[in-house]
Coordinates of C-alpha atoms and ligand atoms in Angstrom, one line a residue:
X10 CA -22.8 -4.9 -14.2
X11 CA -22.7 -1.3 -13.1
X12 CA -20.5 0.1 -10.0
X13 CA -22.7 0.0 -6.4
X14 CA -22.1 0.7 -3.0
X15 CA -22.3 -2.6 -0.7
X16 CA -24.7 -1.6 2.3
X17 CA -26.0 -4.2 4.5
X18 CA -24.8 -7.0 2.0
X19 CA -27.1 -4.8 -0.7
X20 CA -25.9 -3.5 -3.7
X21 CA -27.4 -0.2 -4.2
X22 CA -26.5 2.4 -6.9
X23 CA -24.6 5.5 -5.4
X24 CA -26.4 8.9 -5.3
X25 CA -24.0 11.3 -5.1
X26 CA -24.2 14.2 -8.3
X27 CA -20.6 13.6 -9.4
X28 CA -19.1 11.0 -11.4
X29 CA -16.3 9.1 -12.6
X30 CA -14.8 7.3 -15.6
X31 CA -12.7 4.6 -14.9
X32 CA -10.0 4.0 -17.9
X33 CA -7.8 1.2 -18.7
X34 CA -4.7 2.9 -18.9
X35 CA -2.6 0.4 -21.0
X36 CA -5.5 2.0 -23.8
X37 CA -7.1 4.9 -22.7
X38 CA -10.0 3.7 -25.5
X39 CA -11.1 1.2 -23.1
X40 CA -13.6 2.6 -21.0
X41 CA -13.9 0.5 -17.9
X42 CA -17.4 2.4 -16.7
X43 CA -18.6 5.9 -16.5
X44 CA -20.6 5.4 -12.9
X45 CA -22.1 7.7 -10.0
X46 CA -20.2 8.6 -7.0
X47 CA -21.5 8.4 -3.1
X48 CA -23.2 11.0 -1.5
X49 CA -22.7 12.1 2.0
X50 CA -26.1 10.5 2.5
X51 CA -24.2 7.3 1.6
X52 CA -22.0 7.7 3.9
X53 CA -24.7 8.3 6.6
X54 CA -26.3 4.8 5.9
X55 CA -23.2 2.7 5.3
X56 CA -21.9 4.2 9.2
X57 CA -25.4 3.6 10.0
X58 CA -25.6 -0.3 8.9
X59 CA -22.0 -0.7 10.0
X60 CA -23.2 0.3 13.8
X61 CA -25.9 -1.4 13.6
X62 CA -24.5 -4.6 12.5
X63 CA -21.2 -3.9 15.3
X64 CA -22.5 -5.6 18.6
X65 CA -23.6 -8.8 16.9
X66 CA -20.1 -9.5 15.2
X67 CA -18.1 -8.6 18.1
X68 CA -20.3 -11.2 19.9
X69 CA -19.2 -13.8 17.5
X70 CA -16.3 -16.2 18.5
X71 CA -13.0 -14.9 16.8
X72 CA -12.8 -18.3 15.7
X73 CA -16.4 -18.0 13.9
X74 CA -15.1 -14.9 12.3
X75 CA -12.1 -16.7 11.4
X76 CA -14.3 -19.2 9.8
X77 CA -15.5 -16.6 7.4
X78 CA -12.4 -15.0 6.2
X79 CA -10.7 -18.5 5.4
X80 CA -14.1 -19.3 3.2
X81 CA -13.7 -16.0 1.8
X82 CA -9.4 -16.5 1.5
X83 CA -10.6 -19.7 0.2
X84 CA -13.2 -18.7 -2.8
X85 CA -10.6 -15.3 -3.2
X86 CA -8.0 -18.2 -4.8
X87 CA -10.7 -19.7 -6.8
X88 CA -11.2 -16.1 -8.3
X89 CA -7.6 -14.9 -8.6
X90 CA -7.7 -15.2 -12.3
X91 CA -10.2 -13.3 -12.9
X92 CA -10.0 -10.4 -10.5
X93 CA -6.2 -9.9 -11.4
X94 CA -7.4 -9.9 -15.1
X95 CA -9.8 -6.7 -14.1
X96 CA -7.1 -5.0 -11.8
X97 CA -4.6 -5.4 -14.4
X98 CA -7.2 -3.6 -16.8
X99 CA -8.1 -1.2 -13.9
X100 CA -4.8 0.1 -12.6
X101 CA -2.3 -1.3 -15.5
X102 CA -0.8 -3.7 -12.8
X103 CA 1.4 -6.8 -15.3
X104 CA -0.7 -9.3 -15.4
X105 CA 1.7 -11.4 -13.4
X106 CA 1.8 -9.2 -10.6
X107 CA -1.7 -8.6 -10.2
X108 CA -2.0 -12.8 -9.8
X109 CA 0.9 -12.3 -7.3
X110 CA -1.2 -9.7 -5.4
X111 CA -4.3 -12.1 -5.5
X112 CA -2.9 -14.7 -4.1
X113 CA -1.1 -12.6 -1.4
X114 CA -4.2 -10.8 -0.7
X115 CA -6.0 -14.6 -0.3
X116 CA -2.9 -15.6 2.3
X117 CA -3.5 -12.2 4.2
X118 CA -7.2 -13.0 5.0
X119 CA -5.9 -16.8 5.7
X120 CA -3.0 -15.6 8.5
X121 CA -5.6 -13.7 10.2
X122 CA -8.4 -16.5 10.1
X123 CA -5.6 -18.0 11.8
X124 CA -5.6 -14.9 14.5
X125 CA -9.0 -15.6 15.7
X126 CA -7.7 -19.2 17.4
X127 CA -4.3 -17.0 18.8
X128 CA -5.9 -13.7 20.3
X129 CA -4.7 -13.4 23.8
X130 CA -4.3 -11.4 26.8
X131 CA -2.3 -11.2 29.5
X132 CA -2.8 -13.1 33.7
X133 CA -1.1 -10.9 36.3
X134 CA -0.6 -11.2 39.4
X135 CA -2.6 -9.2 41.5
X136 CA -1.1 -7.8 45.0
X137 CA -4.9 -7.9 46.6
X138 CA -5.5 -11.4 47.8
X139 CA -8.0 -13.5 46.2
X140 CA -8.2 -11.2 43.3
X141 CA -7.6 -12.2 39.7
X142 CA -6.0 -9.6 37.0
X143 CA -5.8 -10.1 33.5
X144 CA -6.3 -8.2 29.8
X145 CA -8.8 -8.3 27.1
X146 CA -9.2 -7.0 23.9
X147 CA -12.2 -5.2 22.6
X148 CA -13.0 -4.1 19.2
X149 CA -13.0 -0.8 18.5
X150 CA -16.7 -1.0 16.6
X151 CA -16.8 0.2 13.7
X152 CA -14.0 1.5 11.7
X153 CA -13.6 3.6 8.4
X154 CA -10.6 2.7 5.8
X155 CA -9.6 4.5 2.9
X156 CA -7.1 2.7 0.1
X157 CA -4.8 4.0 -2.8
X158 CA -5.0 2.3 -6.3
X159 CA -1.6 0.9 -6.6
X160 CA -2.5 -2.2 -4.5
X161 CA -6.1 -2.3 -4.9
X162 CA -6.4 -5.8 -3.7
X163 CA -3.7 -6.8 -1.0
X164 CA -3.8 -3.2 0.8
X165 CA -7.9 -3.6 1.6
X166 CA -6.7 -7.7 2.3
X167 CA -4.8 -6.3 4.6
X168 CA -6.7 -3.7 6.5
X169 CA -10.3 -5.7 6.1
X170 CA -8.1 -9.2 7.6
X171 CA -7.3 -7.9 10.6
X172 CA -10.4 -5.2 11.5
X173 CA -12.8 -8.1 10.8
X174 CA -10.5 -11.2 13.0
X175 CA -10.9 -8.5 15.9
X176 CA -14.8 -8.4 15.8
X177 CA -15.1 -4.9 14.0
X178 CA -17.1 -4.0 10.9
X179 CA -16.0 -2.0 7.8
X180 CA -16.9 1.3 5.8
X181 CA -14.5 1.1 3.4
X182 CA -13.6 3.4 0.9
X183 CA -11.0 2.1 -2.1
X184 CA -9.7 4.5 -5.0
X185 CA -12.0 5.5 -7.8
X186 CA -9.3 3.9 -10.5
X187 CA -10.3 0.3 -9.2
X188 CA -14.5 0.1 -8.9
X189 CA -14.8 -3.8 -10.0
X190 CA -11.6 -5.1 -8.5
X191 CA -13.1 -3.3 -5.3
X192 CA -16.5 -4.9 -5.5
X193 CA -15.0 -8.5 -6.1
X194 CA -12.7 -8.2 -3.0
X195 CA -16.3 -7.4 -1.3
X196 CA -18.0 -9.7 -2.9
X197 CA -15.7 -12.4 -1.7
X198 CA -16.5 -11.8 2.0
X199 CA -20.1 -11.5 1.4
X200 CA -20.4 -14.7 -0.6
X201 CA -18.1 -16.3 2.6
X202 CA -21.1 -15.4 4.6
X203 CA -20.4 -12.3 6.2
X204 CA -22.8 -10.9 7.6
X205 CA -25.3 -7.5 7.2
X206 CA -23.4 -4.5 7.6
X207 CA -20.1 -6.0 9.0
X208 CA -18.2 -4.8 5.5
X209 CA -19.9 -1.8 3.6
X210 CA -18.1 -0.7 0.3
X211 CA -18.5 3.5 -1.0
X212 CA -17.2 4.8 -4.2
X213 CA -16.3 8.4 -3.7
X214 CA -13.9 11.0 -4.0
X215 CA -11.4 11.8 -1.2
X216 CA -12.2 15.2 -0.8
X217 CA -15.9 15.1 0.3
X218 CA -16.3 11.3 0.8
X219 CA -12.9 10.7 2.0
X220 CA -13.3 13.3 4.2
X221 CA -16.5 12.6 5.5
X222 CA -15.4 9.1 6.4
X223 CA -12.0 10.1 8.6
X224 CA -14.7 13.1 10.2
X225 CA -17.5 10.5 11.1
X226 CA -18.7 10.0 14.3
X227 CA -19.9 7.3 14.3
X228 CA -16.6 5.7 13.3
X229 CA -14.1 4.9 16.1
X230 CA -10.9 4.2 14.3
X231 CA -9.8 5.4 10.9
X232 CA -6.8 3.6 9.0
X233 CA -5.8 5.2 5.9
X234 CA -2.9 4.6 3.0
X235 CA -2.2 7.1 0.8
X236 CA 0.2 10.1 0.1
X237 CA 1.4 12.0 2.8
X238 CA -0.3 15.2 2.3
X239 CA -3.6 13.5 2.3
X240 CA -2.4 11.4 5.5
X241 CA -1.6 14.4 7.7
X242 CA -4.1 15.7 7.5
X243 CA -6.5 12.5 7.9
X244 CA -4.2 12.1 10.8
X245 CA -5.1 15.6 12.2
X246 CA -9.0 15.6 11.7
X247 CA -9.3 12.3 12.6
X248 CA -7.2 12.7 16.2
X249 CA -9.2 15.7 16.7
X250 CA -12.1 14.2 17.4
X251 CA -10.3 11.3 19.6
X252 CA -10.8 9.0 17.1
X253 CA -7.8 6.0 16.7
X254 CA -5.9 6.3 13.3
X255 CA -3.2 4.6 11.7
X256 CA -1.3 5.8 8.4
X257 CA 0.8 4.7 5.6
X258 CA 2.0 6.9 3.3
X259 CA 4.6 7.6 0.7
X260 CA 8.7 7.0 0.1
X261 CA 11.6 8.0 -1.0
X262 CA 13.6 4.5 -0.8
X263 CA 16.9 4.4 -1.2
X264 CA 19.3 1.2 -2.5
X265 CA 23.2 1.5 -1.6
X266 CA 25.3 -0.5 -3.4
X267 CA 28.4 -0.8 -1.9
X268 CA 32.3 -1.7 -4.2
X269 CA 32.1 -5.2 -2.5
X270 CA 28.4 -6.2 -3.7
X271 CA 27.9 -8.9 -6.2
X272 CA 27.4 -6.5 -9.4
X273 CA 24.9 -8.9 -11.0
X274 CA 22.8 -9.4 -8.0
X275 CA 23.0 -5.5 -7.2
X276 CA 21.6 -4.5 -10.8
X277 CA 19.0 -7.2 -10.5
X278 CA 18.0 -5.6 -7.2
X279 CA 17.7 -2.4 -8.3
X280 CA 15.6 -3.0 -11.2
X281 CA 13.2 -5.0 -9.7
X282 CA 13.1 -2.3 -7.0
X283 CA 12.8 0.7 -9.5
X284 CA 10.3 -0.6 -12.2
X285 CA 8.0 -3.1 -11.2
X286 CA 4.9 -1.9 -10.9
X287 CA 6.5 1.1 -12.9
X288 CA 7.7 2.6 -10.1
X289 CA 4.3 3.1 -8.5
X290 CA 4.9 1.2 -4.7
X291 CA 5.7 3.2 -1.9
X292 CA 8.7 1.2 -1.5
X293 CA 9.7 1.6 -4.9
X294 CA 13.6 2.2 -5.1
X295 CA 13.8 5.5 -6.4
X296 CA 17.5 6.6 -5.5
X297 CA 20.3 4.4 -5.7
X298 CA 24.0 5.3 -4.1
X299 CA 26.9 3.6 -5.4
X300 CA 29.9 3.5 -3.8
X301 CA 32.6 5.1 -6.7
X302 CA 34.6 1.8 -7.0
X303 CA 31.6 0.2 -8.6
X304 CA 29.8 2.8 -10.6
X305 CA 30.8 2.7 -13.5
X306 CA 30.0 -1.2 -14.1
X307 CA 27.0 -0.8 -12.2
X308 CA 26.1 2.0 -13.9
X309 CA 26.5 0.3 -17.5
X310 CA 24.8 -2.7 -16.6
X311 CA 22.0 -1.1 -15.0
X312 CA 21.1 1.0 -17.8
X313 CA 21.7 -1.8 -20.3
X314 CA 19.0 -4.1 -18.3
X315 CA 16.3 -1.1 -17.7
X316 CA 16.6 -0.6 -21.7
X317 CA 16.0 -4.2 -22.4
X318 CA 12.5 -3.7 -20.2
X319 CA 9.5 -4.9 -21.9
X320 CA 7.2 -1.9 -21.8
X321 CA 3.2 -2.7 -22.9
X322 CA -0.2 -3.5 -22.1
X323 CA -0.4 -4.7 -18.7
X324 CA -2.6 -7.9 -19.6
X325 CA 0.6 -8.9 -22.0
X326 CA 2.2 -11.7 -20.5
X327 CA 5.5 -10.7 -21.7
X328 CA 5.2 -7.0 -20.1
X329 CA 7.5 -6.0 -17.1
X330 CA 7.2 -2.3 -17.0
X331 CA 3.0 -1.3 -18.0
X332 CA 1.2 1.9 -18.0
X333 CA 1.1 4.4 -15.4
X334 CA -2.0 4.4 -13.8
X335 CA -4.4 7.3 -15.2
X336 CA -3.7 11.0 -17.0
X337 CA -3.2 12.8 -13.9
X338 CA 0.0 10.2 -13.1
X339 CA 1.4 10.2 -16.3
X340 CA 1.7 14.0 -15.9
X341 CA 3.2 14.4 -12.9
X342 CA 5.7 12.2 -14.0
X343 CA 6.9 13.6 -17.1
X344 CA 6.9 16.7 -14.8
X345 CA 9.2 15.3 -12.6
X346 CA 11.8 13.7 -15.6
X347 CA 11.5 17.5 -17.0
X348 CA 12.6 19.5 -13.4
X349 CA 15.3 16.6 -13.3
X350 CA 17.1 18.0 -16.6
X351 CA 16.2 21.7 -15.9
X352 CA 17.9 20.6 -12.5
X353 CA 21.4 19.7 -14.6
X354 CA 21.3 16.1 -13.7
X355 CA 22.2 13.9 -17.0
X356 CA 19.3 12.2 -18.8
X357 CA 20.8 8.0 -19.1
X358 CA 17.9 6.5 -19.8
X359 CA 14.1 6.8 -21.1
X360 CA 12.9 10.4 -20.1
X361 CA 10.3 10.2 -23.1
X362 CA 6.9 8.5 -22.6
X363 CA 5.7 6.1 -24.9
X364 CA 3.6 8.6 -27.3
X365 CA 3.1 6.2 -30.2
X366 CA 1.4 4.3 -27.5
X367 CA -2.4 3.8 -26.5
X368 CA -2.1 4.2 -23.0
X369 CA -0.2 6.1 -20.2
X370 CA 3.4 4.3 -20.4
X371 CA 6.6 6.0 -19.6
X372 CA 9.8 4.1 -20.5
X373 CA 12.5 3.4 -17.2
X374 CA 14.2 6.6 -17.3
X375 CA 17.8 6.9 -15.0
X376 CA 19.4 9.8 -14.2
X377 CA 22.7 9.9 -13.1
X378 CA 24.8 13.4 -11.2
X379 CA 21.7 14.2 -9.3
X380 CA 22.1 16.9 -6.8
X381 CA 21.1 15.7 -3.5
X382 CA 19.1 19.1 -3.5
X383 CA 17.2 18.4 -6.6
X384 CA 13.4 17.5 -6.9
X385 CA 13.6 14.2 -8.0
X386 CA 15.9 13.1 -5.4
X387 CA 13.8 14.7 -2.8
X388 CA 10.1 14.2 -3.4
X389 CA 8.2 11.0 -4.4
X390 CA 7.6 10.1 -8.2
X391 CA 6.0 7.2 -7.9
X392 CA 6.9 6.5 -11.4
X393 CA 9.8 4.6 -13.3
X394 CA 12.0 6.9 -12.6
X395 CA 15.8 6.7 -11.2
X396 CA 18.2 9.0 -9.5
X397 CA 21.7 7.6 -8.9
X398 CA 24.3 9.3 -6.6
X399 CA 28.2 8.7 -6.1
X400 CA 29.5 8.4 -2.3
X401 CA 33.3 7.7 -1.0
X402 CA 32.4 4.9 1.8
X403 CA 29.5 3.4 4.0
X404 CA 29.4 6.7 5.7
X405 CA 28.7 9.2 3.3
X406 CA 26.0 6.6 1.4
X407 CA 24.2 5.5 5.0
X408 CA 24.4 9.9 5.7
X409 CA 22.6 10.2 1.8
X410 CA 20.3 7.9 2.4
X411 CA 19.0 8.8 5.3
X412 CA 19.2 12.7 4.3
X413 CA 15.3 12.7 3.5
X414 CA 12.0 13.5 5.0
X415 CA 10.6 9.9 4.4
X416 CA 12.0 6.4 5.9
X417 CA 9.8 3.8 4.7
X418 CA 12.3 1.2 3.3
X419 CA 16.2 1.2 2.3
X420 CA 17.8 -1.4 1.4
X421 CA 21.7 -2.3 0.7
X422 CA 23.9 -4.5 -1.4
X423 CA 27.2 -5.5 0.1
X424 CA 29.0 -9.0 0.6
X425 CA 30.4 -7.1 4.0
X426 CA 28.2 -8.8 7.1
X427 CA 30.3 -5.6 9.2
X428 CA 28.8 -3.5 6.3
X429 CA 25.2 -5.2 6.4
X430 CA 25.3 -4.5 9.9
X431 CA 26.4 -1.3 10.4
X432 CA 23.4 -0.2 7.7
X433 CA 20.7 -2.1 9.2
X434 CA 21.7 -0.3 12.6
X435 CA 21.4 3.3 11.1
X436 CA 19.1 2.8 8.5
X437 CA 16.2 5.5 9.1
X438 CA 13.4 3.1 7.8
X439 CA 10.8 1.3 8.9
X440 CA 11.8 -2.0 6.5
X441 CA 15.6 -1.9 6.2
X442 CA 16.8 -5.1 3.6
X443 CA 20.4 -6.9 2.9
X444 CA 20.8 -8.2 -0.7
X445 CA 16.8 -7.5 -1.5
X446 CA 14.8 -4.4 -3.2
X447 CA 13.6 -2.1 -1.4
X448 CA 10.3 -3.7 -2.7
X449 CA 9.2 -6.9 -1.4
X450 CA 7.2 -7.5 2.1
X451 CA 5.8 -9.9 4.3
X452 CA 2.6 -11.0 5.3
X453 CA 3.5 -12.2 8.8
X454 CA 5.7 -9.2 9.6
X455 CA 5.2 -5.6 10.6
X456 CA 5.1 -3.4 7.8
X457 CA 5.0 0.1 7.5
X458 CA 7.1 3.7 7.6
X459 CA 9.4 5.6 10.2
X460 CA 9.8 9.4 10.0
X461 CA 7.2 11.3 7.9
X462 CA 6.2 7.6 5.6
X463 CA 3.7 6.5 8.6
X464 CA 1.9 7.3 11.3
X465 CA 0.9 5.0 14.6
X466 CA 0.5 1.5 14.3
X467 CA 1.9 -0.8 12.0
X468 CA 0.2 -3.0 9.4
X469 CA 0.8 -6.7 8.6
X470 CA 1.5 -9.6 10.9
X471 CA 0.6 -9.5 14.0
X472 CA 1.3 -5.8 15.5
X473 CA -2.1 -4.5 13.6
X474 CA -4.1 -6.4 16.2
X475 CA -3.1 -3.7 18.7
X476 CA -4.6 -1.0 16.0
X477 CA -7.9 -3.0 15.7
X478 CA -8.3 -3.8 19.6
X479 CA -8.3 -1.7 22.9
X480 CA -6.3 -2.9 25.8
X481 CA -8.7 -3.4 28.8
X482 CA -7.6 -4.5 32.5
X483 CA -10.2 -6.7 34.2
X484 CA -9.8 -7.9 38.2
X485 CA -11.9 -10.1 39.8
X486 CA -12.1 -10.9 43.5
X487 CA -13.0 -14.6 43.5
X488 CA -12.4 -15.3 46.8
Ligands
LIG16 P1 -4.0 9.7 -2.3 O1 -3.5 10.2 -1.0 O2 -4.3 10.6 -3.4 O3 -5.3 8.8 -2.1 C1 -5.4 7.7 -1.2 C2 -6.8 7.5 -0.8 O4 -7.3 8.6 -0.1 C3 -7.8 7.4 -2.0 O5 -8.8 6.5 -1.7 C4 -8.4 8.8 -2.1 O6 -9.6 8.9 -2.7 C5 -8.4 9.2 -0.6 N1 -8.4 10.6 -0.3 C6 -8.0 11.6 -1.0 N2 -8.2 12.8 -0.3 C7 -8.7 12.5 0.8 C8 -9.2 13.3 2.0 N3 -9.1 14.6 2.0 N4 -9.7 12.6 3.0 C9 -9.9 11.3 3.0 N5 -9.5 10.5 2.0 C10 -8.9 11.1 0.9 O7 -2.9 8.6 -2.8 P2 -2.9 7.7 -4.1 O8 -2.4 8.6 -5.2 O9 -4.2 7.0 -4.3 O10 -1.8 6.6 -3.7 C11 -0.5 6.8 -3.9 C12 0.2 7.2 -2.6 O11 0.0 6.2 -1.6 C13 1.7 7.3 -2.7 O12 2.1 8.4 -2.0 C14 2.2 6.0 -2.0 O13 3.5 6.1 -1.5 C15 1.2 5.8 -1.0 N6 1.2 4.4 -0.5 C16 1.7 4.1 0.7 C17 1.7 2.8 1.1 C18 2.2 2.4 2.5 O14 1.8 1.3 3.0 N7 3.0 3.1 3.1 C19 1.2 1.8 0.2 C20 0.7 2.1 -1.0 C21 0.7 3.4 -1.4

């Protein structure tokens, strides 16, 4: 099968000049496919079909749409073997995880179906007699949407769920790293009977196809994950020409453990915060601040659990820490683990990637005396990688954690409720935890960042709707 577009329900070859080579990255001598990239003339038709195909859907009832996404939640489960088998060869997701983000990515699709019979508006009262006020929601029309790799199936689940419950239609553009996992998640709508033009799929590059997407036209809304660079500046372009947008973008996710947490339940927490996924979520946990009582036992066991780590192909049943996801990833990495010794903080753990390896892995690496100043406890990795601090008190860890740029989710480990809820108060984050990694959402609830991790409305459960919809005021004189 080669890699298409998805116009108008058609699969048709992209016709752009550049291409791409997909790799597996737990063995880079796995070539997924070499295929074509999307031209702007692509991107022309697939805005075209998706306008085109806009007035028809929005007439349909939400409950008809709702219909759709629950066949398609429904024939996702029956496919969640195999699609997590390519996604775990695409992006190096554990093979576990990438079922796990299947079958979230079937639920998603199902709590929305579930939106279409639960849309609502408000009655007012009106102050004019005989006249009836209420609100409605309208779709937007159509809507570009641009995903990252590391959640190539559950982050479109969850953009596509609640655009398409909410009568809009789709060009969507996922990573490059992911093309068949991409066209599956398609596929399942299509084969659910969606119809013409209401989803359209591009492969391209962020720079020209990316781009031409947030600076369409014809496309009313843009919602975009990514890295923040790339989101302010979708943010910008795509405001500047009064179009809606919505992004999620990267952290810096901090885990305090306090004196008075249970040790074994704080080292499990971090390193299932820090290293699934190796690293690569935006709410990985990549600092953790221990209060000076504990360190030392949290320290030990920490390191002695992150060492034990089974590090390997992705599609290895046993594997908990796989590959990074492509060459470009697995540098910047190892550039960060470099700057953090240059930096003077001490090298516990890992800080060599697997070389005698076939793919991209890097082992869990912790570093412990970090300066708060230093690279790696300032800027995103997105990698296995750890930086651990020393505070006094709840204070000074709450002050640490909050001392950053991003706030997208910070979590704590005390056995303190005064503790708990002093942190959940000040936490600067948009998901703030008790006794849970910083890793680890919800379908039904709000997700996304505060401070520079995310921009306008938030994703998952049922706040999205107000992205996807415009607010309208109707009165009516009846009498
Ligand atoms: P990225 O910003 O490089 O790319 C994200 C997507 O944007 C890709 O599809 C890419 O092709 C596209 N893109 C790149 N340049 C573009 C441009 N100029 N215009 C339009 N689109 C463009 O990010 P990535 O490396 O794919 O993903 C990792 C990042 O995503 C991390 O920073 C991570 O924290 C973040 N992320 C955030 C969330 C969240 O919900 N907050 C979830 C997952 C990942």
């Amino acid at each position: 099968m080669t890699v298409c577009n998805i116009i108008d329900n058609k699969a048709l070859p992209p016709a752009g000049k550049a291409t791409y080579r997909a790799i597996n990255p737990s063995d880079t001598a796995d070539v997924i496919a070499d295929y074509a990239l999307s031209s702007i003339d692509d991107v022309n038709k697939a805005v075209a079909a998706a306008n085109r195909a806009a007035p028809g859907w929005a007439h349909e009832t939400p409950i008809a749409r709702g219909e759709i996404l629950r066949k398609a939640a429904g024939l996702l489960r029956e496919r969640v073997e195999a699609i997590a088998q390519q996604a775990s060869r695409e992006v190096g997701k554990p093979i576990e995880e990438a079922r796990g983000e299947a079958l979230y990515s079937a639920r998603v699709w199902e709590f929305y179906a579930g939106e279409g019979t639960r849309l609502t508006g408000d009655n007012l009262p009106s102050g004019r007699p005989g006249v009836v006020a209420y609100t409605l929601r309208k779709p937007l029309g159509a809507v570009g949407q641009i995903t990252p790799w590391n959640f190539p199936m559950s982050i479109p689940a969850w953009k596509i769920g609640p655009a398409l419950i909410t009568g809009n239609t789709i060009v969507w553009k996922p990573c490059l790293q992911a093309p068949y996992t991409s066209i599956a998640m398609a596929q399942t709508l299509v084969d659910a009977g969606l119809p013409a033009g209401v989803l359209n799929l591009l492969h391209g590059d962020g720079f020209d196809i990316g781009q031409a997407i947030v600076d369409h036209p014809g496309l009313a809304g843009i919602s975009f994950t990514g890295s923040q660079k790339v989101g302010f500046a979708v943010h910008q372009a795509a405001s500047a020409r009064r179009a809606k947008v919505q992004c999620e973008l990267g952290g810096k996710n901090p885990l305090i453990v306090l004196d008075d947490a249970d040790l074994d339940l704080a080292v499990l927490t971090a390193i299932e915060g820090a290293f699934r996924n190796a690293g690569q979520k935006c709410t990985a946990t990549s600092r953790v601040i221990v209060q000076k009582g504990i360190k030392e036992a949290f320290t030990k066991a920490f390191v002695e659990k992150a060492r034990a780590l089974a590090v390997g192909d992705a599609r290895d049943a046993k594997t908990f820490v796989g590959p990074v996801v492509d060459a470009r990833q697995y540098e910047k990495i190892r550039s960060y683990i470099k700057s953090g010794a240059e930096e003077g903080a001490e090298l516990l753990l890992g800080g060599d990637s697997g070389q005698n390896r076939a793919g991209y892995f890097i082992e869990p690496t912790i570093f412990d005396h970090v300066k708060p100043e230093a690279k790696i406890a300032r800027e995103e990795i997105f990698g296995p990688v750890v930086a651990l601090f020393t505070v006094a008190d709840l204070d000074e860890a709450i002050t640490l954690a909050n001392d950053t740029e991003h706030g997208l989710s910070s979590s704590i480990c005390t056995t303190s409720l005064a503790s708990a809820h002093q942190f959940l108060n000040r936490a600067q984050a948009g998901v703030t935890s008790v006794n849970l990694p910083t890793a680890g959402v919800e379908l039904q609830a709000p997700f996304g960042g505060s401070k520079a991790s995310g921009l306008g409305v938030k994703e998952q459960g049922r706040p999205v709707i107000d992205f996807y919809t415009e607010l309208r005021t109707a009165y009516l004189k009846v009498a």
